Coordinates of C-alpha atoms in Angstrom, one line a residue:
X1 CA 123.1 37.6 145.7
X2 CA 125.4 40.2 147.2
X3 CA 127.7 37.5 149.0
X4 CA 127.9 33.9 147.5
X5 CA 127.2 30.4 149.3
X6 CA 130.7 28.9 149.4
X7 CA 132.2 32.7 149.1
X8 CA 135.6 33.5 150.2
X9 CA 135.9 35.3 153.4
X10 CA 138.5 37.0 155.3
X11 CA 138.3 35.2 158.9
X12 CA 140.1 34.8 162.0
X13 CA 139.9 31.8 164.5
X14 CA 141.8 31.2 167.8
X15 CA 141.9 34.7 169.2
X16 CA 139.2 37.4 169.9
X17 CA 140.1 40.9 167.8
X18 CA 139.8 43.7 170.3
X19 CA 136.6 46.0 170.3
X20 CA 134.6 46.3 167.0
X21 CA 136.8 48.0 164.7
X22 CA 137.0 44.6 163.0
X23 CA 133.4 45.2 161.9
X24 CA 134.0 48.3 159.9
X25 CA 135.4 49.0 156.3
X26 CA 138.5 50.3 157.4
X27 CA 139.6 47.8 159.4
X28 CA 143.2 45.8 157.8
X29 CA 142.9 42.1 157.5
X30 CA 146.4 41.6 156.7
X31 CA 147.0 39.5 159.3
X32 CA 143.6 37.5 158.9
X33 CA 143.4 34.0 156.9
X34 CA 140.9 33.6 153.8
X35 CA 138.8 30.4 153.6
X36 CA 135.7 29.4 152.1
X37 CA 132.4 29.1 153.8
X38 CA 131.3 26.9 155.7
X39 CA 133.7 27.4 158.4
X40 CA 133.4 24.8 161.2
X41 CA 135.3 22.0 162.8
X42 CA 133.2 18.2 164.4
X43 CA 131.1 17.6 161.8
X44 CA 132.6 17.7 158.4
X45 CA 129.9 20.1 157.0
X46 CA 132.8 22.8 156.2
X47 CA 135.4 24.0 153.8
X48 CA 137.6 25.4 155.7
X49 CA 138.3 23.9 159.3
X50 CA 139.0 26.4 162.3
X51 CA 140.7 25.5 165.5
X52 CA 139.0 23.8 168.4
X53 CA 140.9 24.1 171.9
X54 CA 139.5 21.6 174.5
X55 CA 137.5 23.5 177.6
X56 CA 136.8 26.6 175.8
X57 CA 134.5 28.1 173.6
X58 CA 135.1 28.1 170.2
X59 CA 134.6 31.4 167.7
X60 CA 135.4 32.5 164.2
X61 CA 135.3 36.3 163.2
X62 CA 134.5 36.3 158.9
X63 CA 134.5 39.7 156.7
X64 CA 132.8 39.7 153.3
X65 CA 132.8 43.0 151.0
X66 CA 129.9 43.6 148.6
X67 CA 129.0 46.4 146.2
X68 CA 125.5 48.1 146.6
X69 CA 124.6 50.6 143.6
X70 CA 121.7 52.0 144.3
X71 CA 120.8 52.0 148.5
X72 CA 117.5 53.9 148.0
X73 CA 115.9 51.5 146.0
X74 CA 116.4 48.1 148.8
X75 CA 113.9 47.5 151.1
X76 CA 115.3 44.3 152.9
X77 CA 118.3 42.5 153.1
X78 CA 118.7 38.8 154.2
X79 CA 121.3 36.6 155.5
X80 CA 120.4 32.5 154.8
X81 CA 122.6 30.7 157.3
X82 CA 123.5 27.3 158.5
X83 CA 124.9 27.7 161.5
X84 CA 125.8 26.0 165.3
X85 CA 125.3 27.5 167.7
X86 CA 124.9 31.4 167.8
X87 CA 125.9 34.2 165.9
X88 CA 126.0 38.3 165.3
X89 CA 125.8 39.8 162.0
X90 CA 126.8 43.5 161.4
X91 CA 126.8 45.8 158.6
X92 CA 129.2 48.8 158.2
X93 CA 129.9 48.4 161.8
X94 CA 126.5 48.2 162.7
X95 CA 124.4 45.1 164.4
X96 CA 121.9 44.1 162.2
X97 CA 121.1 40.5 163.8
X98 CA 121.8 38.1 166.8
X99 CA 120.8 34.8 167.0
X100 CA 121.4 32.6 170.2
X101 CA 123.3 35.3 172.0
X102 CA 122.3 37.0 175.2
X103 CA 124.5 39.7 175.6
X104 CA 127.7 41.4 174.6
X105 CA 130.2 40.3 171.9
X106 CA 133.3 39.1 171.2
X107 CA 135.2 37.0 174.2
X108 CA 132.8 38.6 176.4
X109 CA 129.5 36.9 175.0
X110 CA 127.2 35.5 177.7
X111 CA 124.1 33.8 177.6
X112 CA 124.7 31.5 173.9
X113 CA 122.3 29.2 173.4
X114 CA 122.9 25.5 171.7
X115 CA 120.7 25.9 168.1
X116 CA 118.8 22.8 168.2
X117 CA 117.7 21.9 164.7
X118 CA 120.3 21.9 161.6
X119 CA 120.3 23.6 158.3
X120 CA 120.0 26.6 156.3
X121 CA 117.8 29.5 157.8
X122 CA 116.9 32.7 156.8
X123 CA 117.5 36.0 159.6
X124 CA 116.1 39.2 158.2
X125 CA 118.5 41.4 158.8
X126 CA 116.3 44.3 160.3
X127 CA 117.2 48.0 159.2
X128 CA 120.7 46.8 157.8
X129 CA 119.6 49.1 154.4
X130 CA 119.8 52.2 156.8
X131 CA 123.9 51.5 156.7
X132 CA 124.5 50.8 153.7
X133 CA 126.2 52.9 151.5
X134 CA 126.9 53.3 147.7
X135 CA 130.1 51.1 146.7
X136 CA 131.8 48.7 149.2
X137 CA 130.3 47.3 152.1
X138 CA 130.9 45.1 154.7
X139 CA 129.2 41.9 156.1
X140 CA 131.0 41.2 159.6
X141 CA 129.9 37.8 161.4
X142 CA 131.1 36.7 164.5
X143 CA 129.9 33.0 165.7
X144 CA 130.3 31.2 168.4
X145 CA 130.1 27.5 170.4
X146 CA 130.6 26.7 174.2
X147 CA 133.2 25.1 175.3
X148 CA 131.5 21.5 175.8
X149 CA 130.5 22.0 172.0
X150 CA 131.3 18.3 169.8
X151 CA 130.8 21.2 166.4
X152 CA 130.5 24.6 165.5
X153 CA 129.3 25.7 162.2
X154 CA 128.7 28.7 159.8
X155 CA 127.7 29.2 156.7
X156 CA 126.5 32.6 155.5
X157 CA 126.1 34.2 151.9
X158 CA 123.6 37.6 151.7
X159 CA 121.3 37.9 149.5
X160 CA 119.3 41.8 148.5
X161 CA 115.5 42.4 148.4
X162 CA 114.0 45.5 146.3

């Protein structure tokens, strides 16, 4: 398990971070909150509750570091994740799933489905070993809910297959 269930996560809710700098190692989270996952507000499935504003969608940006040792010896890394209703997952900076999403990211998302059925899945997270590097990583998710959403929900931890 490279990032726990229930893990501690630096995350922002309420506002949209510009571009996808937020995505890479570099990026400064000073001015981000920490919470445990699940993140989430309706349904009382969470730990830590993000803001809902009436007649708009809903979205929560999360950051996770994790250490890899050796990247030539992993062939597959998976995310399990409970989640309502869509999200992107990037390593290092770089896309490595989307689920429920049409098109672009961010505030500018279009096309998000409503995820009909409830609990933990698991999302291969196709060719995410091709970015990783030795040392610190990062696991970037971005989830969102449309406006007329009664609950939004996320729950991710990582887990390495070699």
């Amino acid at each position: 398990v490279l990032v726990p269930k229930f893990g501690e996560w630096d995350y922002l809710a309420g506002d949209d971070p510009q571009g996808l700098a937020w995505t890479r190692k570099d990026f400064d989270t000073s001015g981000w909150k920490r919470g445990s996952a699940g993140f989430g507000f309706g349904d009382g499935r969470f730990r830590t509750e993000i803001p809902r504003e009436r007649l708009k969608p809903s979205s929560v940006y999360m950051r996770h570091e994790f250490n890899i040792e050796q990247t030539d010896r992993i062939t597959e890394l998976g995310l399990i994740v409970d989640y309502r209703d869509g999200f992107i997952a990037y390593i290092n900076g770089r896309e490595v799933a989307r689920v429920n999403i049409g098109r672009s990211a961010g505030r500018n998302v279009q096309k998000l489905k409503n995820r009909e059925g409830t609990g933990p899945t698991y999302v291969c997270l196709k060719d995410a070993y091709k970015h990783l590097k030795e040392g610190v990583n990062i696991l970037a998710i971005e989830a969102h809910s449309p406006a007329e959403a009664l609950d939004m929900f996320i729950d991710p931890y990582l887990i390495l297959e070699d």
